[in-house]
XYZ file of C-alpha atoms in Angstrom:
668
model
C 0.000 0.000 0.000
C 1.596 3.232 -1.086
C 0.728 6.888 -1.398
C 0.927 8.954 -4.556
C 2.699 12.262 -4.843
C 0.351 15.185 -5.453
C 1.309 18.162 -7.604
C -0.493 21.460 -8.061
C -0.357 23.675 -11.128
C -0.868 27.389 -11.579
C -4.007 26.638 -13.575
C -5.510 24.488 -10.821
C -4.302 25.328 -7.335
C -6.667 22.839 -5.711
C -4.746 19.666 -4.785
C -6.289 16.203 -4.560
C -7.144 15.103 -1.051
C -4.996 12.369 0.533
C -7.846 9.945 0.001
C -7.823 10.694 -3.729
C -4.078 10.225 -3.773
C -4.580 6.934 -1.965
C -6.986 5.691 -4.618
C -4.955 7.184 -7.441
C -7.963 9.011 -8.916
C -8.000 12.801 -8.667
C -11.425 14.471 -8.797
C -10.959 18.251 -8.816
C -14.660 18.935 -8.461
C -14.986 16.870 -5.329
C -11.736 18.301 -4.030
C -12.936 21.859 -4.518
C -16.138 21.015 -2.721
C -14.269 19.584 0.243
C -11.829 22.475 0.500
C -14.582 25.082 0.327
C -16.769 23.305 2.888
C -16.715 25.155 6.199
C -15.869 22.864 9.101
C -16.897 24.340 12.414
C -16.739 21.309 14.706
C -13.781 21.004 17.051
C -11.043 23.268 18.381
C -9.524 25.745 15.948
C -5.757 25.493 15.535
C -3.012 25.264 12.926
C -2.044 22.067 11.190
C 1.272 22.056 13.050
C -0.540 22.246 16.369
C -2.875 19.508 15.193
C 0.073 17.238 14.439
C 1.480 17.672 17.947
C -1.960 17.129 19.470
C -2.521 14.028 17.328
C 0.733 12.457 18.516
C -0.283 13.167 22.103
C -3.736 11.662 21.602
C -2.189 8.590 19.989
C -0.247 8.038 23.198
C 3.181 8.826 21.772
C 5.534 9.454 24.696
C 8.890 10.090 23.007
C 9.883 11.639 19.668
C 13.298 11.923 17.995
C 14.363 14.405 15.360
C 16.140 17.506 14.062
C 14.427 20.781 13.037
C 14.758 22.621 9.747
C 13.058 25.277 7.687
C 10.236 23.267 6.148
C 9.224 21.670 9.459
C 9.646 24.747 11.677
C 5.901 25.286 12.229
C 5.740 21.864 13.879
C 8.765 22.560 16.048
C 7.237 25.899 16.985
C 4.222 23.962 18.248
C 6.449 21.811 20.504
C 6.896 23.590 23.827
C 7.154 22.956 27.564
C 3.498 21.920 27.690
C 3.900 19.198 25.074
C 3.126 15.809 26.544
C 5.807 13.852 24.732
C 9.543 14.032 25.294
C 11.560 15.344 22.368
C 15.079 13.960 21.884
C 17.372 16.055 19.677
C 19.613 13.910 17.468
C 22.653 15.193 15.587
C 21.882 13.575 12.230
C 18.579 12.661 10.638
C 19.637 9.079 9.924
C 20.457 8.726 13.608
C 17.039 10.115 14.568
C 15.474 7.346 12.502
C 17.661 4.617 14.012
C 16.901 5.942 17.508
C 13.182 5.606 16.751
C 13.875 2.042 15.585
C 15.767 1.144 18.750
C 12.978 2.628 20.832
C 10.338 0.646 18.948
C 12.135 -2.698 19.205
C 12.934 -2.213 22.906
C 9.397 -1.208 23.891
C 7.038 -2.644 21.289
C 5.641 0.852 20.735
C 5.644 2.828 17.480
C 8.842 4.867 17.110
C 8.414 8.446 15.869
C 10.870 10.902 14.359
C 10.393 14.366 12.823
C 12.834 15.856 10.313
C 12.825 18.589 7.702
C 12.525 18.493 3.915
C 15.124 17.862 1.210
C 18.416 16.621 2.678
C 16.848 16.153 6.100
C 14.304 13.783 4.621
C 16.739 12.013 2.303
C 19.118 11.456 5.224
C 16.444 9.480 7.067
C 15.667 7.199 4.117
C 18.364 4.725 5.220
C 16.606 4.333 8.563
C 13.257 3.930 6.782
C 14.675 1.162 4.584
C 16.256 -0.471 7.622
C 12.947 -0.438 9.521
C 11.108 -1.773 6.484
C 13.374 -4.792 6.094
C 13.272 -5.594 9.814
C 9.515 -4.927 10.216
C 9.947 -2.143 12.777
C 6.845 0.005 13.485
C 7.784 3.626 12.911
C 6.276 6.940 11.802
C 8.633 9.302 9.988
C 7.276 12.836 9.665
C 9.120 14.923 7.079
C 8.697 18.563 6.235
C 7.867 19.535 2.672
C 7.786 22.832 0.792
C 4.476 24.611 0.276
C 1.940 23.205 -2.161
C 2.539 25.984 -4.708
C 6.269 25.197 -4.727
C 6.012 21.454 -5.282
C 7.509 20.513 -8.627
C 9.430 23.795 -9.039
C 12.783 22.572 -7.669
C 12.302 24.888 -4.718
C 14.986 25.192 -2.049
C 15.286 21.897 -0.145
C 12.504 20.277 -2.130
C 12.618 16.542 -2.795
C 9.912 14.062 -3.750
C 10.013 12.075 -0.516
C 6.860 10.089 -1.203
C 8.397 8.965 -4.482
C 11.795 8.341 -2.917
C 10.386 6.235 -0.080
C 7.884 4.294 -2.198
C 10.111 1.187 -2.470
C 11.336 1.204 1.152
C 8.330 2.185 3.284
C 5.157 0.344 4.181
C 3.119 3.401 3.183
C 3.764 7.056 2.361
C 1.446 10.066 2.648
C 1.678 13.574 1.217
C -0.472 15.923 3.296
C -1.562 19.161 1.640
C -4.551 20.106 3.784
C -4.396 20.891 7.519
C -7.772 19.298 8.169
C -6.435 15.904 7.085
C -3.599 15.767 9.627
C -5.373 14.050 12.567
C -6.844 11.365 10.317
C -3.567 10.759 8.488
C -1.664 10.430 11.784
C -4.297 8.018 13.074
C -3.981 5.909 9.949
C -0.187 6.070 9.943
C -0.004 4.874 13.551
C -2.381 1.992 12.819
C -0.634 0.961 9.598
C 2.799 1.064 11.246
C 1.867 -1.316 14.046
C -0.717 -3.615 12.423
C -0.242 -6.554 10.090
C 3.441 -6.812 9.279
C 4.815 -3.769 11.133
C 6.811 -1.211 9.209
C 7.664 2.450 8.652
C 5.057 4.941 7.464
C 6.132 8.268 5.996
C 4.021 11.394 6.470
C 5.339 14.144 4.191
C 3.834 17.326 5.584
C 3.698 20.392 3.353
C 4.250 23.788 4.895
C 0.826 24.679 3.518
C -0.758 22.025 5.721
C 1.363 22.983 8.727
C 0.400 26.665 8.561
C -3.205 26.146 7.502
C -6.042 26.458 9.992
C -8.269 23.526 10.871
C -10.768 22.344 13.470
C -9.432 19.551 15.661
C -11.542 16.628 16.811
C -10.598 13.279 18.332
C -10.843 10.368 17.784
C -10.622 10.183 14.020
C -12.256 7.746 11.632
C -9.739 5.995 9.410
C -10.284 5.584 5.675
C -8.245 2.550 4.641
C -10.082 0.686 1.875
C -8.495 -2.658 1.130
C -6.172 -2.718 4.126
C -7.357 -5.657 6.226
C -4.402 -7.711 7.540
C -5.185 -11.355 8.146
C -4.427 -12.391 11.714
C -6.251 -15.715 12.150
C -5.496 -18.789 10.075
C -8.100 -20.974 8.390
C -8.810 -24.161 10.321
C -8.053 -26.404 7.348
C -4.399 -25.351 7.067
C -3.951 -25.748 10.813
C -5.132 -29.355 10.543
C -2.763 -29.884 7.622
C 0.121 -28.520 9.703
C -0.771 -30.764 12.634
C -0.649 -33.795 10.293
C 2.837 -32.885 9.133
C 4.013 -32.630 12.730
C 2.466 -36.017 13.479
C 4.537 -37.720 10.800
C 7.829 -35.828 11.222
C 10.825 -37.444 12.898
C 13.262 -34.589 12.235
C 11.244 -31.392 12.784
C 12.839 -27.963 13.242
C 11.274 -24.643 14.241
C 12.970 -21.956 12.125
C 12.075 -18.732 13.935
C 12.500 -15.242 12.469
C 12.044 -11.622 13.431
C 8.321 -11.717 12.690
C 7.877 -13.936 15.732
C 9.584 -11.285 17.851
C 7.284 -8.571 16.504
C 4.334 -10.810 17.353
C 5.687 -11.355 20.887
C 5.310 -15.083 20.383
C 8.141 -16.347 22.575
C 5.896 -18.249 24.985
C 3.944 -19.840 22.140
C 7.114 -20.967 20.348
C 8.451 -22.543 23.529
C 5.107 -24.279 24.030
C 5.213 -25.581 20.445
C 8.748 -26.869 20.946
C 7.872 -28.494 24.271
C 4.811 -30.167 22.767
C 6.433 -31.478 19.579
C 10.012 -31.964 20.757
C 11.246 -29.857 17.825
C 14.496 -27.909 18.269
C 14.470 -24.117 17.871
C 16.825 -22.318 15.501
C 16.632 -18.573 14.965
C 17.605 -15.889 12.548
C 19.702 -12.934 13.707
C 16.723 -10.720 14.728
C 15.064 -13.548 16.683
C 17.945 -14.278 19.067
C 16.626 -14.563 22.593
C 12.977 -15.112 21.687
C 13.312 -18.280 23.767
C 16.069 -18.050 26.415
C 19.391 -19.631 25.515
C 19.336 -21.889 28.560
C 16.353 -23.758 27.118
C 17.751 -27.109 25.924
C 15.718 -26.881 22.703
C 17.511 -23.718 21.542
C 20.308 -24.465 19.065
C 21.200 -20.829 18.337
C 21.376 -18.993 15.041
C 21.515 -20.783 11.701
C 22.997 -19.823 8.357
C 26.114 -18.016 7.256
C 27.557 -17.634 10.769
C 25.216 -19.937 12.644
C 26.047 -22.834 14.924
C 26.779 -26.221 13.415
C 23.905 -27.753 15.373
C 21.407 -25.183 14.072
C 22.546 -25.277 10.465
C 22.947 -29.042 10.492
C 19.514 -29.597 11.989
C 17.853 -27.549 9.268
C 19.814 -29.246 6.493
C 18.857 -32.711 7.755
C 15.279 -31.882 8.754
C 12.217 -33.611 7.337
C 9.873 -30.843 8.509
C 10.889 -27.184 8.545
C 8.450 -24.848 10.288
C 9.251 -21.276 9.229
C 7.736 -18.919 11.809
C 7.850 -15.217 10.927
C 10.900 -15.834 8.749
C 11.501 -14.967 5.109
C 14.138 -17.445 3.865
C 16.781 -14.742 3.634
C 19.911 -15.576 1.649
C 22.115 -15.235 4.741
C 20.048 -18.053 6.251
C 19.531 -20.316 3.252
C 22.827 -20.044 1.409
C 22.273 -21.684 -1.965
C 18.486 -21.706 -1.960
C 17.919 -24.905 -3.930
C 20.219 -26.774 -1.521
C 18.505 -25.455 1.617
C 16.819 -28.129 3.768
C 16.476 -30.316 0.666
C 14.559 -33.158 2.338
C 12.140 -31.062 4.342
C 8.490 -30.378 3.920
C 7.730 -26.792 4.835
C 5.103 -25.117 6.966
C 5.376 -21.339 6.552
C 3.607 -19.059 9.051
C 3.719 -15.342 8.302
C 1.365 -12.388 8.549
C 2.631 -11.026 5.235
C 1.169 -13.083 2.373
C 3.849 -11.704 0.049
C 6.471 -13.715 1.949
C 4.676 -17.022 1.520
C 6.274 -18.825 -1.394
C 8.519 -15.912 -2.293
C 11.725 -17.923 -1.931
C 10.595 -21.420 -0.926
C 7.270 -22.958 -1.863
C 5.616 -24.266 1.313
C 3.630 -27.474 1.649
C 1.350 -25.750 4.151
C 1.093 -21.955 3.809
C -0.422 -20.214 6.824
C -1.132 -16.484 6.648
C -1.754 -14.933 10.035
C -0.274 -13.431 13.160
C 2.363 -15.821 14.492
C 1.195 -15.686 18.096
C -2.447 -16.207 17.143
C -1.673 -18.998 14.681
C 0.443 -21.024 17.117
C -2.168 -20.639 19.845
C -4.704 -22.161 17.474
C -2.288 -24.847 16.231
C -1.265 -26.231 19.626
C -4.596 -27.930 20.515
C -4.752 -29.562 17.092
C -1.317 -31.098 17.601
C -2.312 -32.208 21.110
C -5.398 -33.884 19.665
C -3.312 -35.665 17.018
C -0.874 -36.870 19.685
C -3.757 -38.165 21.786
C -5.167 -40.103 18.834
C -1.982 -41.450 17.234
C 0.801 -41.074 19.769
C 3.746 -38.695 19.775
C 6.605 -39.270 17.319
C 9.761 -40.518 19.003
C 12.574 -38.065 18.280
C 15.310 -39.760 20.327
C 17.530 -40.546 17.341
C 17.080 -37.011 16.022
C 18.162 -35.454 19.287
C 21.096 -37.853 19.561
C 22.388 -36.508 16.264
C 21.779 -32.878 17.266
C 23.505 -33.353 20.612
C 26.467 -34.968 18.856
C 26.857 -31.793 16.779
C 26.520 -29.654 19.896
C 29.210 -31.579 21.769
C 31.646 -31.927 18.900
C 31.253 -28.440 17.373
C 30.593 -25.821 20.075
C 31.246 -22.171 19.336
C 34.938 -21.528 19.790
C 37.663 -19.076 18.864
C 41.401 -18.597 18.620
C 43.340 -16.513 21.097
C 45.300 -13.632 19.593
C 48.940 -14.407 18.696
C 49.989 -10.743 18.979
C 48.917 -10.051 22.563
C 45.750 -8.125 21.705
C 42.400 -9.241 23.069
C 40.306 -11.895 21.373
C 37.061 -10.044 20.568
C 34.986 -13.147 21.289
C 36.478 -13.308 24.794
C 35.504 -9.673 25.351
C 31.886 -10.436 24.398
C 31.855 -13.433 26.752
C 33.042 -11.212 29.608
C 30.470 -8.533 28.824
C 27.715 -11.142 28.875
C 28.948 -12.786 32.080
C 29.056 -9.498 34.013
C 25.825 -8.004 32.665
C 22.424 -7.898 34.292
C 20.066 -10.569 32.890
C 17.724 -7.675 32.019
C 20.291 -5.973 29.781
C 19.179 -4.747 26.362
C 21.946 -5.570 23.892
C 22.449 -3.448 20.769
C 25.010 -3.889 18.024
C 26.330 -2.138 14.989
C 27.049 -4.153 11.835
C 30.109 -6.242 11.120
C 32.119 -8.995 12.771
C 31.253 -7.662 16.225
C 27.568 -8.139 15.385
C 28.105 -11.834 14.699
C 30.268 -12.344 17.790
C 27.616 -10.609 19.875
C 24.848 -12.899 18.677
C 27.094 -15.953 19.108
C 28.616 -15.315 22.537
C 26.014 -13.312 24.458
C 23.734 -15.462 26.590
C 20.225 -14.143 26.030
C 17.880 -14.603 28.990
C 14.662 -12.968 27.764
C 12.876 -11.915 24.577
C 13.297 -8.345 23.312
C 16.876 -8.185 24.613
C 18.531 -7.929 21.204
C 18.466 -4.979 18.784
C 20.473 -5.060 15.576
C 20.196 -4.174 11.896
C 19.409 -7.445 10.148
C 18.020 -7.162 6.649
C 19.768 -3.970 5.569
C 22.953 -4.414 7.617
C 23.349 -0.693 8.319
C 26.718 0.336 9.704
C 26.199 3.211 12.124
C 22.935 1.736 13.402
C 24.294 0.880 16.831
C 24.794 4.095 18.809
C 21.546 5.879 17.872
C 19.562 2.656 18.298
C 21.102 2.244 21.749
C 20.056 5.795 22.643
C 16.513 5.009 21.522
C 16.528 1.805 23.549
C 17.718 3.683 26.634
C 14.962 6.290 26.211
C 12.510 3.390 25.990
C 14.009 1.751 29.074
C 13.592 4.961 31.033
C 10.026 5.395 29.836
C 8.623 1.901 30.209
C 11.012 0.028 32.524
C 12.041 2.777 34.955
C 15.560 2.589 33.551
C 16.025 -0.862 35.086
C 17.004 -2.425 31.791
C 20.567 -1.201 31.178
C 21.661 -0.813 27.567
C 24.980 -2.163 26.295
C 26.111 -1.370 22.760
C 28.659 -3.681 21.163
C 30.143 -1.894 18.175
C 33.145 -1.928 15.895
C 35.357 1.088 15.324
C 34.345 1.261 11.653
C 30.604 1.058 12.289
C 30.778 3.369 15.303
C 32.462 6.198 13.399
C 29.522 6.472 11.021
C 27.294 7.967 13.736
C 29.713 8.784 16.567
C 28.393 12.358 16.674
C 25.421 10.950 18.583
C 27.612 10.804 21.691
C 26.479 14.408 22.104
C 22.836 13.348 22.163
C 23.619 10.432 24.478
C 25.268 12.742 27.016
C 22.992 15.770 26.804
C 19.771 13.742 26.753
C 20.728 11.776 29.863
C 20.942 8.336 28.266
C 23.746 6.455 30.066
C 24.383 3.806 27.417
C 27.437 1.628 27.859
C 29.557 1.176 24.745
C 31.924 -1.735 24.142
C 34.046 -0.777 21.157
C 35.812 -3.784 19.623
C 38.585 -1.728 18.052
C 40.675 -3.614 15.523
C 41.488 -0.556 13.369
C 40.083 -2.246 10.249
C 36.765 -2.923 8.568
C 36.761 -6.402 10.067
C 34.119 -8.263 8.101
C 35.359 -6.916 4.786
C 38.912 -7.842 5.805
C 37.750 -11.374 6.602
C 36.324 -11.739 3.097
C 39.501 -10.236 1.610
C 41.521 -12.803 3.558
C 39.409 -15.761 2.473
C 38.375 -14.818 -1.063
C 40.643 -12.001 -2.311
C 44.149 -13.332 -1.641
C 44.647 -11.032 1.383
C 44.462 -7.883 -0.724
C 43.389 -5.455 1.991
C 42.134 -2.704 -0.262
C 40.599 0.261 1.591
C 39.951 -1.637 4.828
C 42.789 -0.434 7.091
C 41.493 2.418 9.267
C 44.625 3.130 11.304
C 48.152 1.758 11.729
C 49.453 2.701 15.159
C 53.065 1.844 14.352
C 53.089 4.447 11.590
C 51.359 7.318 13.373
C 52.521 6.665 16.921
C 49.013 7.567 18.091
C 46.626 5.550 20.234
C 44.130 5.741 17.432
C 42.640 7.999 14.819
C 40.448 8.996 16.434
C 41.537 8.358 20.002
C 38.180 7.011 21.177
C 38.868 7.696 24.841
C 39.513 11.363 24.094
C 36.527 11.427 21.755
C 34.256 10.121 24.498
C 35.621 12.638 26.973
C 35.186 15.458 24.466
C 31.461 14.670 24.434
C 31.195 14.583 28.229
C 31.240 10.784 28.432
C 33.558 8.476 30.357
C 36.299 6.956 28.227
C 38.230 3.815 29.197
C 40.777 1.696 27.357
C 41.621 -1.987 27.750
C 44.581 -3.751 26.182
C 44.863 -6.725 28.559
C 42.351 -9.139 30.045
C 42.872 -7.647 33.492
C 42.195 -4.150 32.184
C 39.163 -5.399 30.297
C 37.551 -7.050 33.315
C 38.140 -3.942 35.437
C 36.807 -1.603 32.734
C 33.593 -3.632 32.426
C 33.104 -3.455 36.204
C 33.590 0.316 36.120
C 31.159 0.745 33.259
C 28.466 -1.312 34.980
C 28.823 0.893 38.076
C 28.397 4.205 36.193
C 24.789 5.185 35.544
C 24.851 8.984 35.258
C 26.491 9.311 31.842
C 27.533 7.231 28.843
C 30.657 5.085 29.129
C 32.834 3.990 26.210
C 35.418 1.219 26.545
C 38.008 1.017 23.789
C 38.903 -2.689 23.693
C 41.990 -3.204 21.543
C 41.299 -6.485 19.765
C 43.039 -8.706 17.217
C 42.514 -7.423 13.694
C 42.709 -10.877 12.100
C 40.142 -12.569 14.321
C 37.509 -14.275 12.203
C 33.874 -15.231 12.577
C 33.411 -18.994 12.514
C 31.442 -21.060 11.555
C 30.940 -19.684 8.064
C 29.092 -20.494 4.866
C 30.480 -18.650 1.849
C 27.920 -16.407 0.145
C 25.857 -18.402 -2.345
C 27.279 -21.752 -1.242
C 25.249 -24.642 0.120
C 24.826 -24.777 3.877
C 26.075 -28.373 3.628
C 29.497 -26.822 3.047
C 29.518 -24.899 6.311
C 33.067 -24.530 7.658
C 33.420 -24.919 11.416
C 37.085 -23.892 11.432
C 39.477 -23.811 8.454
C 39.545 -27.281 6.894
C 36.680 -28.682 8.993
C 33.324 -29.229 7.281
C 31.123 -31.114 9.759
C 28.186 -31.823 7.452
C 30.502 -33.661 5.056
C 31.089 -36.256 7.770
C 28.866 -39.297 8.159
C 25.873 -38.469 10.313
C 25.988 -41.811 12.057
C 22.678 -43.604 12.211
C 20.131 -42.222 9.761
C 17.109 -40.862 11.585
C 14.649 -41.613 8.794
C 15.610 -43.399 5.562
C 15.964 -41.246 2.487
C 12.892 -41.230 0.287
C 10.547 -42.012 3.176
C 6.879 -41.280 2.586
C 5.697 -39.058 5.397
C 2.205 -40.503 5.188
C 0.481 -37.150 4.959
C -0.951 -34.921 2.314
C -1.598 -31.299 3.288
C -4.247 -31.026 0.597
C -6.230 -34.087 1.670
C -8.333 -35.132 4.631
C -7.589 -38.852 4.761
C -3.998 -39.846 3.995
C -3.750 -43.208 5.730
C -5.001 -45.392 2.870
C -1.655 -46.359 1.277
C -0.682 -49.823 2.595
C 2.985 -49.432 1.653
C 3.146 -46.048 3.307
C 1.405 -47.457 6.388
C 3.922 -50.292 6.580
C 6.888 -47.969 6.097
C 5.580 -45.606 8.757
C 5.176 -48.535 11.121
C 8.749 -49.674 10.460
C 10.032 -46.141 11.072
C 8.055 -45.893 14.292
C 9.393 -49.258 15.409
C 12.968 -48.190 14.625
C 12.477 -44.989 16.570
C 11.155 -46.911 19.561
């Protein structure tokens, strides 16, 4: 669902209403009638005042942004009586990422307000990031006056057009009277169905225009009716597949996190005996100490998780989209598995992998409805025995745990640093990361205790995401958790420098985030690929060579932190690192940055090369576990699973019945 940019001409100064833009049919006569109609109900105010009031009435508590010329009427309407807190960022992209971090940490809709032209284009990266990771967000951008649209006016840009491919929906508002309704719709669209970012491009004409404010507003959203409940027939089909699966796996993605379905997924795992593997955004949805949790799968996933999916006979994709970083070579992904795909976005069903049972609906709601059907099937036919399956999984776990190499040059192993951070942190900690090697080490070596503890840029992989997202998470912690959920950011020196100016916002806005900087003075993930695939040609990846400059770093991150009013610490040894972490955990009145000097040639293992089959996953150089014999086969190749998702009665094949009986006997 997208909006359509509206243009006015000198011959016809009456613009189409947002509803006409929504439908794509402009009717000047009707528009003229609506604009000339005198509306006398409600409180008289400007459009800018109406926007602020609408956010308040929607329950928005915190807003991020940066002012500018085309949005000044709105900022003029924000004063000491405004009910929401305004957090001043230092870059528009950072304002957007802060709104993302806030939304993921709290489950609320994140909101940011920026100006037109470059202000709006700067925030597009955050919009695209939120879109790929299904983050509910409203981005309000200023726009030049209606008469100036299309004239290449100062700081004019077609933001509706620019955000069309990367937003869930975009509005252009030309009439002040439409503002409360548009904000109501934007808030609903952002948080309903598959969550995502909604852009409200607000012309100066609408901001300055007078209107009559009333609340609540009636939404006009023809055709937008997200499906939340699954049809009973597909639920029965899914239950049948579970009943005849001896190697099931729950493949859980970020959509399950947005649905807050952690308890339901654990219940499904407990009921069926299926192991849980997650994508990057879903880490922690079920606590890591649950014996069913195998960790992350895919390019840098655990051997147990990746192996389980590759050898599965039933793959249950829950709020996941079969991303290439998960699947590797798509046609070689889980080749023997039947697929149940649960997702609220019908566009994801069958996009990359055709499912045997497609289920469109809210993950939490669907699993709640599925559980009793599986229980009924177990009661009638018995529960499949998964002992052999778990023996194989546990063999992978024992033989191929996550591990790492200590540094040969005396610097810290970055994985060890992450382990120490996790060990000393509160179990309520919200963990945030930038993008790069440190992101993978964080998801591998942090022990997650609760859902909603992990915030990272998954689909877009946005370097610079970390610091502003951590600020947003801290604002959310203060608002909804009384500040009792501390925020730790794990970042790399390359990623951090892309938005390091937000240290000013972190300090001045009273957000005492704790920053663990894994400083290897290189673009680590790119260097890893250059080492493995480009004959160690380190082109444009070396950020600083201390032996040449004689400086602690460029920049010196400790001095940089101190320049922004934050605490700066440095750790070169394990003893210094442990002490620095203790100090950081004890400081709660300002941000703390620890510059951990880590080995520049540390690598992220396991690894699947881009585009390669997950069967070729490398545990450590020269070790490919899935090439080894699996031991006893869990279910013979070519087995009929004695079920047909399209049929009601599938137990009429004598050979299939006999084979199923043999399999059951072998399992027992």
